[in-house]
PDB file of C-alpha atoms in Angstrom:
ATOM      1  CA  UNK A 338     -33.193  69.868 -48.485  1.00  0.00           C
ATOM      2  CA  UNK A 339     -35.161  67.748 -47.264  1.00  0.00           C
ATOM      3  CA  UNK A 340     -37.043  67.487 -50.951  1.00  0.00           C
ATOM      4  CA  UNK A 341     -33.558  67.364 -52.608  1.00  0.00           C
ATOM      5  CA  UNK A 342     -33.200  64.265 -50.082  1.00  0.00           C
ATOM      6  CA  UNK A 343     -35.914  62.492 -50.655  1.00  0.00           C
ATOM      7  CA  UNK A 344     -35.418  63.048 -54.496  1.00  0.00           C
ATOM      8  CA  UNK A 345     -31.842  61.963 -54.737  1.00  0.00           C
ATOM      9  CA  UNK A 346     -32.986  58.548 -52.302  1.00  0.00           C
ATOM     10  CA  UNK A 347     -35.738  57.621 -54.995  1.00  0.00           C
ATOM     11  CA  UNK A 348     -33.172  58.321 -58.335  1.00  0.00           C
ATOM     12  CA  UNK A 349     -30.928  55.497 -55.966  1.00  0.00           C
ATOM     13  CA  UNK A 350     -33.424  52.868 -56.055  1.00  0.00           C
ATOM     14  CA  UNK A 351     -33.767  50.463 -59.331  1.00  0.00           C
ATOM     15  CA  UNK A 352     -37.266  50.471 -61.151  1.00  0.00           C
ATOM     16  CA  UNK A 353     -37.868  46.102 -61.442  1.00  0.00           C
ATOM     17  CA  UNK A 354     -39.530  47.227 -64.830  1.00  0.00           C
ATOM     18  CA  UNK A 355     -37.194  49.501 -66.238  1.00  0.00           C
ATOM     19  CA  UNK A 356     -36.142  48.566 -69.684  1.00  0.00           C
ATOM     20  CA  UNK A 357     -38.890  45.541 -69.860  1.00  0.00           C
ATOM     21  CA  UNK A 358     -41.491  45.284 -71.725  1.00  0.00           C
ATOM     22  CA  UNK A 359     -44.440  44.494 -69.970  1.00  0.00           C
ATOM     23  CA  UNK A 360     -46.395  41.962 -72.146  1.00  0.00           C
ATOM     24  CA  UNK A 361     -42.653  39.851 -72.181  1.00  0.00           C
ATOM     25  CA  UNK A 362     -42.994  39.914 -68.511  1.00  0.00           C
ATOM     26  CA  UNK A 363     -46.516  38.672 -69.094  1.00  0.00           C
ATOM     27  CA  UNK A 364     -46.523  36.238 -70.801  1.00  0.00           C
ATOM     28  CA  UNK A 365     -43.341  34.682 -68.940  1.00  0.00           C
ATOM     29  CA  UNK A 366     -46.049  34.101 -65.999  1.00  0.00           C
ATOM     30  CA  UNK A 367     -47.306  31.197 -67.994  1.00  0.00           C
ATOM     31  CA  UNK A 368     -43.690  29.560 -67.836  1.00  0.00           C
ATOM     32  CA  UNK A 369     -43.028  30.246 -63.939  1.00  0.00           C
ATOM     33  CA  UNK A 370     -45.641  27.465 -63.449  1.00  0.00           C
ATOM     34  CA  UNK A 371     -44.034  24.888 -64.927  1.00  0.00           C
ATOM     35  CA  UNK A 372     -40.933  25.594 -62.555  1.00  0.00           C
ATOM     36  CA  UNK A 373     -43.312  25.843 -59.767  1.00  0.00           C
ATOM     37  CA  UNK A 374     -44.728  22.556 -60.098  1.00  0.00           C
ATOM     38  CA  UNK A 375     -41.363  21.033 -60.316  1.00  0.00           C
ATOM     39  CA  UNK A 376     -40.721  22.627 -56.495  1.00  0.00           C
ATOM     40  CA  UNK A 377     -44.083  21.025 -55.430  1.00  0.00           C
ATOM     41  CA  UNK A 378     -43.758  17.697 -56.646  1.00  0.00           C
ATOM     42  CA  UNK A 379     -40.028  17.894 -55.398  1.00  0.00           C
ATOM     43  CA  UNK A 380     -40.862  19.002 -52.093  1.00  0.00           C
ATOM     44  CA  UNK A 381     -43.906  16.287 -51.709  1.00  0.00           C
ATOM     45  CA  UNK A 382     -41.982  13.362 -52.914  1.00  0.00           C
ATOM     46  CA  UNK A 383     -38.274  13.630 -50.362  1.00  0.00           C
ATOM     47  CA  UNK A 384     -39.932  15.084 -47.916  1.00  0.00           C
ATOM     48  CA  UNK A 385     -42.660  12.083 -47.641  1.00  0.00           C
ATOM     49  CA  UNK A 386     -39.920  10.150 -46.735  1.00  0.00           C
ATOM     50  CA  UNK A 387     -38.567  12.128 -43.585  1.00  0.00           C
ATOM     51  CA  UNK A 388     -41.036  11.008 -40.728  1.00  0.00           C
ATOM     52  CA  UNK A 389     -42.058  13.348 -36.984  1.00  0.00           C
ATOM     53  CA  UNK A 390     -40.369  16.239 -37.656  1.00  0.00           C
ATOM     54  CA  UNK A 391     -40.732  19.579 -36.281  1.00  0.00           C
ATOM     55  CA  UNK A 392     -39.403  23.423 -37.887  1.00  0.00           C
ATOM     56  CA  UNK A 393     -38.071  25.727 -36.193  1.00  0.00           C
ATOM     57  CA  UNK A 394     -37.629  29.164 -37.088  1.00  0.00           C
ATOM     58  CA  UNK A 395     -36.340  32.632 -36.443  1.00  0.00           C
ATOM     59  CA  UNK A 396     -33.222  34.887 -37.313  1.00  0.00           C
ATOM     60  CA  UNK A 397     -30.712  34.374 -39.491  1.00  0.00           C
ATOM     61  CA  UNK A 398     -28.869  37.184 -38.443  1.00  0.00           C
ATOM     62  CA  UNK A 399     -28.315  35.702 -34.773  1.00  0.00           C
ATOM     63  CA  UNK A 400     -24.575  34.555 -34.238  1.00  0.00           C
ATOM     64  CA  UNK A 401     -23.607  31.256 -32.877  1.00  0.00           C
ATOM     65  CA  UNK A 402     -22.582  33.091 -29.328  1.00  0.00           C
ATOM     66  CA  UNK A 403     -25.732  34.559 -28.666  1.00  0.00           C
ATOM     67  CA  UNK A 404     -27.838  32.793 -25.559  1.00  0.00           C
ATOM     68  CA  UNK A 405     -30.628  32.585 -28.159  1.00  0.00           C
ATOM     69  CA  UNK A 406     -28.986  30.391 -30.820  1.00  0.00           C
ATOM     70  CA  UNK A 407     -27.458  27.679 -28.193  1.00  0.00           C
ATOM     71  CA  UNK A 408     -31.479  27.933 -26.432  1.00  0.00           C
ATOM     72  CA  UNK A 409     -32.134  26.811 -30.196  1.00  0.00           C
ATOM     73  CA  UNK A 410     -30.075  24.168 -30.829  1.00  0.00           C
ATOM     74  CA  UNK A 411     -31.172  22.726 -27.067  1.00  0.00           C
ATOM     75  CA  UNK A 412     -34.572  22.477 -28.198  1.00  0.00           C
ATOM     76  CA  UNK A 413     -33.585  20.801 -31.906  1.00  0.00           C
ATOM     77  CA  UNK A 414     -31.706  18.213 -29.687  1.00  0.00           C
ATOM     78  CA  UNK A 415     -34.165  17.670 -27.662  1.00  0.00           C
ATOM     79  CA  UNK A 416     -36.878  16.595 -29.885  1.00  0.00           C
ATOM     80  CA  UNK A 417     -34.570  14.267 -31.619  1.00  0.00           C
ATOM     81  CA  UNK A 418     -34.326  12.915 -27.777  1.00  0.00           C
ATOM     82  CA  UNK A 419     -37.985  12.330 -28.253  1.00  0.00           C
ATOM     83  CA  UNK A 420     -38.249  10.841 -31.506  1.00  0.00           C
ATOM     84  CA  UNK A 421     -38.277  13.556 -33.870  1.00  0.00           C
ATOM     85  CA  UNK A 422     -36.879  15.533 -36.465  1.00  0.00           C
ATOM     86  CA  UNK A 423     -36.114  18.905 -37.252  1.00  0.00           C
ATOM     87  CA  UNK A 424     -36.802  21.422 -40.658  1.00  0.00           C
ATOM     88  CA  UNK A 425     -35.628  24.352 -41.088  1.00  0.00           C
ATOM     89  CA  UNK A 426     -34.898  27.126 -43.508  1.00  0.00           C
ATOM     90  CA  UNK A 427     -31.097  25.665 -44.115  1.00  0.00           C
ATOM     91  CA  UNK A 428     -29.990  28.698 -43.137  1.00  0.00           C
ATOM     92  CA  UNK A 429     -27.626  30.610 -41.421  1.00  0.00           C
ATOM     93  CA  UNK A 430     -28.420  31.905 -37.621  1.00  0.00           C
ATOM     94  CA  UNK A 431     -31.096  30.116 -35.705  1.00  0.00           C
ATOM     95  CA  UNK A 432     -31.934  27.920 -38.850  1.00  0.00           C
ATOM     96  CA  UNK A 433     -28.417  26.730 -38.272  1.00  0.00           C
ATOM     97  CA  UNK A 434     -28.020  25.759 -34.549  1.00  0.00           C
ATOM     98  CA  UNK A 435     -31.750  23.584 -35.111  1.00  0.00           C
ATOM     99  CA  UNK A 436     -29.982  21.565 -37.863  1.00  0.00           C
ATOM    100  CA  UNK A 437     -26.897  21.386 -35.523  1.00  0.00           C
ATOM    101  CA  UNK A 438     -28.736  20.393 -32.742  1.00  0.00           C
ATOM    102  CA  UNK A 439     -31.009  17.728 -34.186  1.00  0.00           C
ATOM    103  CA  UNK A 440     -27.539  16.518 -36.024  1.00  0.00           C
ATOM    104  CA  UNK A 441     -26.145  16.154 -32.758  1.00  0.00           C
ATOM    105  CA  UNK A 442     -28.703  14.387 -32.073  1.00  0.00           C
ATOM    106  CA  UNK A 443     -28.683  11.527 -34.100  1.00  0.00           C
ATOM    107  CA  UNK A 444     -32.114  13.572 -35.227  1.00  0.00           C
ATOM    108  CA  UNK A 445     -33.469  13.956 -38.829  1.00  0.00           C
ATOM    109  CA  UNK A 446     -32.189  17.097 -40.002  1.00  0.00           C
ATOM    110  CA  UNK A 447     -33.595  18.908 -43.361  1.00  0.00           C
ATOM    111  CA  UNK A 448     -33.468  22.025 -44.697  1.00  0.00           C
ATOM    112  CA  UNK A 449     -35.586  24.038 -46.463  1.00  0.00           C
ATOM    113  CA  UNK A 450     -33.665  27.151 -48.162  1.00  0.00           C
ATOM    114  CA  UNK A 451     -34.636  29.573 -50.369  1.00  0.00           C
ATOM    115  CA  UNK A 452     -32.057  31.236 -52.994  1.00  0.00           C
ATOM    116  CA  UNK A 453     -32.174  34.926 -51.820  1.00  0.00           C
ATOM    117  CA  UNK A 454     -29.823  38.129 -52.593  1.00  0.00           C
ATOM    118  CA  UNK A 455     -27.934  37.881 -48.736  1.00  0.00           C
ATOM    119  CA  UNK A 456     -28.000  36.054 -45.680  1.00  0.00           C
ATOM    120  CA  UNK A 457     -29.102  32.713 -46.506  1.00  0.00           C
ATOM    121  CA  UNK A 458     -26.240  30.227 -47.328  1.00  0.00           C
ATOM    122  CA  UNK A 459     -27.205  26.363 -46.752  1.00  0.00           C
ATOM    123  CA  UNK A 460     -25.749  25.472 -43.325  1.00  0.00           C
ATOM    124  CA  UNK A 461     -23.677  22.377 -43.134  1.00  0.00           C
ATOM    125  CA  UNK A 462     -25.945  21.025 -40.855  1.00  0.00           C
ATOM    126  CA  UNK A 463     -28.014  19.562 -43.320  1.00  0.00           C
ATOM    127  CA  UNK A 464     -28.594  15.736 -43.691  1.00  0.00           C
ATOM    128  CA  UNK A 465     -27.254  15.511 -47.752  1.00  0.00           C
ATOM    129  CA  UNK A 466     -29.935  14.079 -48.991  1.00  0.00           C
ATOM    130  CA  UNK A 467     -32.359  16.608 -46.889  1.00  0.00           C
ATOM    131  CA  UNK A 468     -31.255  19.838 -48.886  1.00  0.00           C
ATOM    132  CA  UNK A 469     -34.114  21.002 -50.394  1.00  0.00           C
ATOM    133  CA  UNK A 470     -33.638  24.872 -52.531  1.00  0.00           C
ATOM    134  CA  UNK A 471     -36.408  27.118 -52.740  1.00  0.00           C
ATOM    135  CA  UNK A 472     -37.314  30.043 -55.635  1.00  0.00           C
ATOM    136  CA  UNK A 473     -40.474  30.656 -54.309  1.00  0.00           C
ATOM    137  CA  UNK A 474     -40.959  31.643 -50.490  1.00  0.00           C
ATOM    138  CA  UNK A 475     -45.045  29.881 -51.462  1.00  0.00           C
ATOM    139  CA  UNK A 476     -44.005  26.872 -52.208  1.00  0.00           C
ATOM    140  CA  UNK A 477     -41.550  26.736 -49.318  1.00  0.00           C
ATOM    141  CA  UNK A 478     -44.026  27.718 -46.524  1.00  0.00           C
ATOM    142  CA  UNK A 479     -46.371  24.964 -47.746  1.00  0.00           C
ATOM    143  CA  UNK A 480     -43.540  22.601 -47.004  1.00  0.00           C
ATOM    144  CA  UNK A 481     -43.573  23.916 -44.074  1.00  0.00           C
ATOM    145  CA  UNK A 482     -46.867  23.345 -42.922  1.00  0.00           C
ATOM    146  CA  UNK A 483     -47.839  20.433 -44.737  1.00  0.00           C
ATOM    147  CA  UNK A 484     -45.028  18.486 -43.559  1.00  0.00           C
ATOM    148  CA  UNK A 485     -44.144  19.258 -39.934  1.00  0.00           C
ATOM    149  CA  UNK A 486     -45.966  17.733 -36.199  1.00  0.00           C
ATOM    150  CA  UNK A 487     -45.216  21.581 -34.831  1.00  0.00           C
ATOM    151  CA  UNK A 488     -43.827  25.237 -35.289  1.00  0.00           C
ATOM    152  CA  UNK A 489     -41.101  26.376 -32.635  1.00  0.00           C
ATOM    153  CA  UNK A 490     -40.835  29.995 -33.486  1.00  0.00           C
ATOM    154  CA  UNK A 491     -37.502  31.758 -32.366  1.00  0.00           C
ATOM    155  CA  UNK A 492     -36.468  35.243 -31.516  1.00  0.00           C
ATOM    156  CA  UNK A 493     -36.380  36.665 -35.982  1.00  0.00           C
ATOM    157  CA  UNK A 494     -37.164  39.294 -38.430  1.00  0.00           C
ATOM    158  CA  UNK A 495     -40.133  39.659 -40.876  1.00  0.00           C
ATOM    159  CA  UNK A 496     -39.513  36.021 -42.169  1.00  0.00           C
ATOM    160  CA  UNK A 497     -40.256  34.287 -38.831  1.00  0.00           C
ATOM    161  CA  UNK A 498     -43.011  36.720 -38.501  1.00  0.00           C
ATOM    162  CA  UNK A 499     -44.529  35.567 -41.833  1.00  0.00           C
ATOM    163  CA  UNK A 500     -44.273  32.293 -41.091  1.00  0.00           C
ATOM    164  CA  UNK A 501     -45.774  32.468 -37.839  1.00  0.00           C
ATOM    165  CA  UNK A 502     -48.741  34.033 -39.032  1.00  0.00           C
ATOM    166  CA  UNK A 503     -49.489  32.172 -41.894  1.00  0.00           C
ATOM    167  CA  UNK A 504     -49.167  29.430 -39.228  1.00  0.00           C
ATOM    168  CA  UNK A 505     -51.814  30.840 -37.161  1.00  0.00           C
ATOM    169  CA  UNK A 506     -53.889  32.143 -39.736  1.00  0.00           C
ATOM    170  CA  UNK A 507     -54.596  28.362 -41.776  1.00  0.00           C
ATOM    171  CA  UNK A 508     -55.272  26.928 -37.941  1.00  0.00           C
ATOM    172  CA  UNK A 509     -57.888  29.659 -37.217  1.00  0.00           C
ATOM    173  CA  UNK A 510     -59.618  29.639 -40.809  1.00  0.00           C
ATOM    174  CA  UNK A 511     -59.656  25.555 -40.250  1.00  0.00           C
ATOM    175  CA  UNK A 512     -57.984  25.202 -43.878  1.00  0.00           C
ATOM    176  CA  UNK A 513     -55.094  22.616 -41.798  1.00  0.00           C
ATOM    177  CA  UNK A 514     -55.492  20.082 -38.643  1.00  0.00           C
ATOM    178  CA  UNK A 515     -54.433  21.421 -35.619  1.00  0.00           C
ATOM    179  CA  UNK A 516     -50.545  21.361 -34.188  1.00  0.00           C
ATOM    180  CA  UNK A 517     -48.646  23.155 -31.618  1.00  0.00           C
ATOM    181  CA  UNK A 518     -46.993  26.438 -32.325  1.00  0.00           C
ATOM    182  CA  UNK A 519     -44.396  27.462 -29.132  1.00  0.00           C
ATOM    183  CA  UNK A 520     -43.173  30.815 -28.896  1.00  0.00           C
ATOM    184  CA  UNK A 521     -39.554  30.678 -27.620  1.00  0.00           C
ATOM    185  CA  UNK A 522     -38.400  33.588 -24.964  1.00  0.00           C
ATOM    186  CA  UNK A 523     -41.000  35.812 -23.647  1.00  0.00           C
ATOM    187  CA  UNK A 524     -39.774  38.868 -23.176  1.00  0.00           C
ATOM    188  CA  UNK A 525     -38.982  38.860 -26.789  1.00  0.00           C
ATOM    189  CA  UNK A 526     -42.733  38.019 -27.396  1.00  0.00           C
ATOM    190  CA  UNK A 527     -44.406  39.974 -24.723  1.00  0.00           C
ATOM    191  CA  UNK A 528     -44.568  43.475 -26.479  1.00  0.00           C
ATOM    192  CA  UNK A 529     -46.684  41.876 -29.721  1.00  0.00           C
ATOM    193  CA  UNK A 530     -48.514  39.501 -27.775  1.00  0.00           C
ATOM    194  CA  UNK A 531     -50.146  42.391 -25.733  1.00  0.00           C
ATOM    195  CA  UNK A 532     -50.329  44.324 -28.718  1.00  0.00           C
ATOM    196  CA  UNK A 533     -52.349  41.473 -30.469  1.00  0.00           C
ATOM    197  CA  UNK A 534     -54.876  41.307 -26.409  1.00  0.00           C
ATOM    198  CA  UNK A 535     -54.941  45.228 -26.528  1.00  0.00           C
ATOM    199  CA  UNK A 536     -55.640  45.920 -30.219  1.00  0.00           C
ATOM    200  CA  UNK A 537     -56.752  43.171 -32.039  1.00  0.00           C
ATOM    201  CA  UNK A 538     -58.783  40.712 -29.567  1.00  0.00           C
ATOM    202  CA  UNK A 539     -60.517  44.194 -27.199  1.00  0.00           C
ATOM    203  CA  UNK A 540     -60.584  47.115 -29.163  1.00  0.00           C
ATOM    204  CA  UNK A 541     -61.147  46.167 -32.550  1.00  0.00           C
ATOM    205  CA  UNK A 542     -62.451  42.716 -31.973  1.00  0.00           C
ATOM    206  CA  UNK A 543     -60.614  41.670 -35.090  1.00  0.00           C
ATOM    207  CA  UNK A 544     -60.184  38.244 -33.212  1.00  0.00           C
ATOM    208  CA  UNK A 545     -61.447  35.400 -30.974  1.00  0.00           C
ATOM    209  CA  UNK A 546     -60.111  34.804 -27.399  1.00  0.00           C
ATOM    210  CA  UNK A 547     -60.146  31.634 -28.504  1.00  0.00           C
ATOM    211  CA  UNK A 548     -57.838  31.976 -30.705  1.00  0.00           C
ATOM    212  CA  UNK A 549     -54.666  33.547 -28.515  1.00  0.00           C
ATOM    213  CA  UNK A 550     -54.970  29.219 -27.752  1.00  0.00           C
ATOM    214  CA  UNK A 551     -53.704  28.056 -31.312  1.00  0.00           C
ATOM    215  CA  UNK A 552     -49.901  29.107 -29.398  1.00  0.00           C
ATOM    216  CA  UNK A 553     -47.998  28.672 -26.522  1.00  0.00           C
ATOM    217  CA  UNK A 554     -45.111  31.245 -25.017  1.00  0.00           C
ATOM    218  CA  UNK A 555     -42.280  29.527 -23.369  1.00  0.00           C
ATOM    219  CA  UNK A 556     -38.655  30.406 -21.788  1.00  0.00           C
ATOM    220  CA  UNK A 557     -36.974  27.058 -21.668  1.00  0.00           C
ATOM    221  CA  UNK A 558     -35.616  24.269 -23.726  1.00  0.00           C
ATOM    222  CA  UNK A 559     -37.694  21.557 -21.785  1.00  0.00           C
ATOM    223  CA  UNK A 560     -40.646  23.458 -21.387  1.00  0.00           C
ATOM    224  CA  UNK A 561     -40.459  23.877 -25.769  1.00  0.00           C
ATOM    225  CA  UNK A 562     -40.173  20.389 -26.430  1.00  0.00           C
ATOM    226  CA  UNK A 563     -43.010  19.927 -23.457  1.00  0.00           C
ATOM    227  CA  UNK A 564     -45.779  21.296 -25.355  1.00  0.00           C
ATOM    228  CA  UNK A 565     -45.169  19.405 -28.313  1.00  0.00           C
ATOM    229  CA  UNK A 566     -44.907  16.362 -26.297  1.00  0.00           C
ATOM    230  CA  UNK A 567     -48.593  17.105 -24.204  1.00  0.00           C
ATOM    231  CA  UNK A 568     -50.397  18.297 -27.603  1.00  0.00           C
ATOM    232  CA  UNK A 569     -50.309  15.357 -29.109  1.00  0.00           C
ATOM    233  CA  UNK A 570     -51.279  13.367 -25.872  1.00  0.00           C
ATOM    234  CA  UNK A 571     -54.193  15.468 -25.010  1.00  0.00           C
ATOM    235  CA  UNK A 572     -55.530  14.849 -28.570  1.00  0.00           C
ATOM    236  CA  UNK A 573     -54.559  11.707 -28.614  1.00  0.00           C
ATOM    237  CA  UNK A 574     -52.979  11.851 -32.127  1.00  0.00           C
ATOM    238  CA  UNK A 575     -49.825  10.385 -33.278  1.00  0.00           C
ATOM    239  CA  UNK A 576     -47.003  12.929 -35.978  1.00  0.00           C
ATOM    240  CA  UNK A 577     -47.482  11.977 -39.075  1.00  0.00           C
ATOM    241  CA  UNK A 578     -50.497  10.447 -38.897  1.00  0.00           C
TER     242      UNK A 578
END
C-alpha cells in the first residue's frame, strides 16, 4: 500500500523536462546571459546611490501581529536613527516589517524583490525609486552583500538560512570584507548554533573556533543596532567606505 501511495505522489509531480527538447533548453542558456547582465547593471546603478544600509532578513510568512515582526520593525526604525537605511527582500513578513520601520524612521527603504510563484509580493513600505525586481536569486544575493554594511537576521526559513550561511562563507573565505552579522532571538537560533559548535566544530573539525566570532546573537532591538555601531567603531571603518 505504501508503494502505491508513493507512486501516486510521484505522478502528481510535474517533470520540468517533459515534452521539451533538451538541446533547445541548452541553447537558451546563452540568451539568459543578457538577462543576467541587465539585472546586474540595473542593480549596480541604482544601489550605488543609496548610502549606508543594513539588510534585514527573515521569514516572508511572519504575520504583522507577531512579536518578532514588531521587533524587526523596531530594529529598522532604530537603524534609521543612527543614519542607516534598510534593505530587505521587498516582500511580506519580516521584510515588510523592516521596510515599514525604515519608512517610519524617515530613512532609506530598499526592496530587492524576487519573482516567485508564491509568497513574494512587493510590500507598500519601499521607497518608490528603490524597488528592484530580480529573476535570479544569485544576482539578488550579490546586491545584498555588495551594498549592505551589516546583516540583521531574524527568524526565517530556508531562504534566510541560505543568505546567512552564504555571507558567513564569503567572509570566512576572505572573498569579501568582514561586516557585522547579527542573529536576533536566541531561542530561535540556539539549536542551530549548538549543532554548529557540537558537530561542525568539535566532532568533525569542519570549521575553526574563530568562525564562531563571525556572528553575534542578540534578543533586543537596542542590542542588534549596538552590534552594528560597535563594529564600525572597533575597526575604525566608515560604512560604505
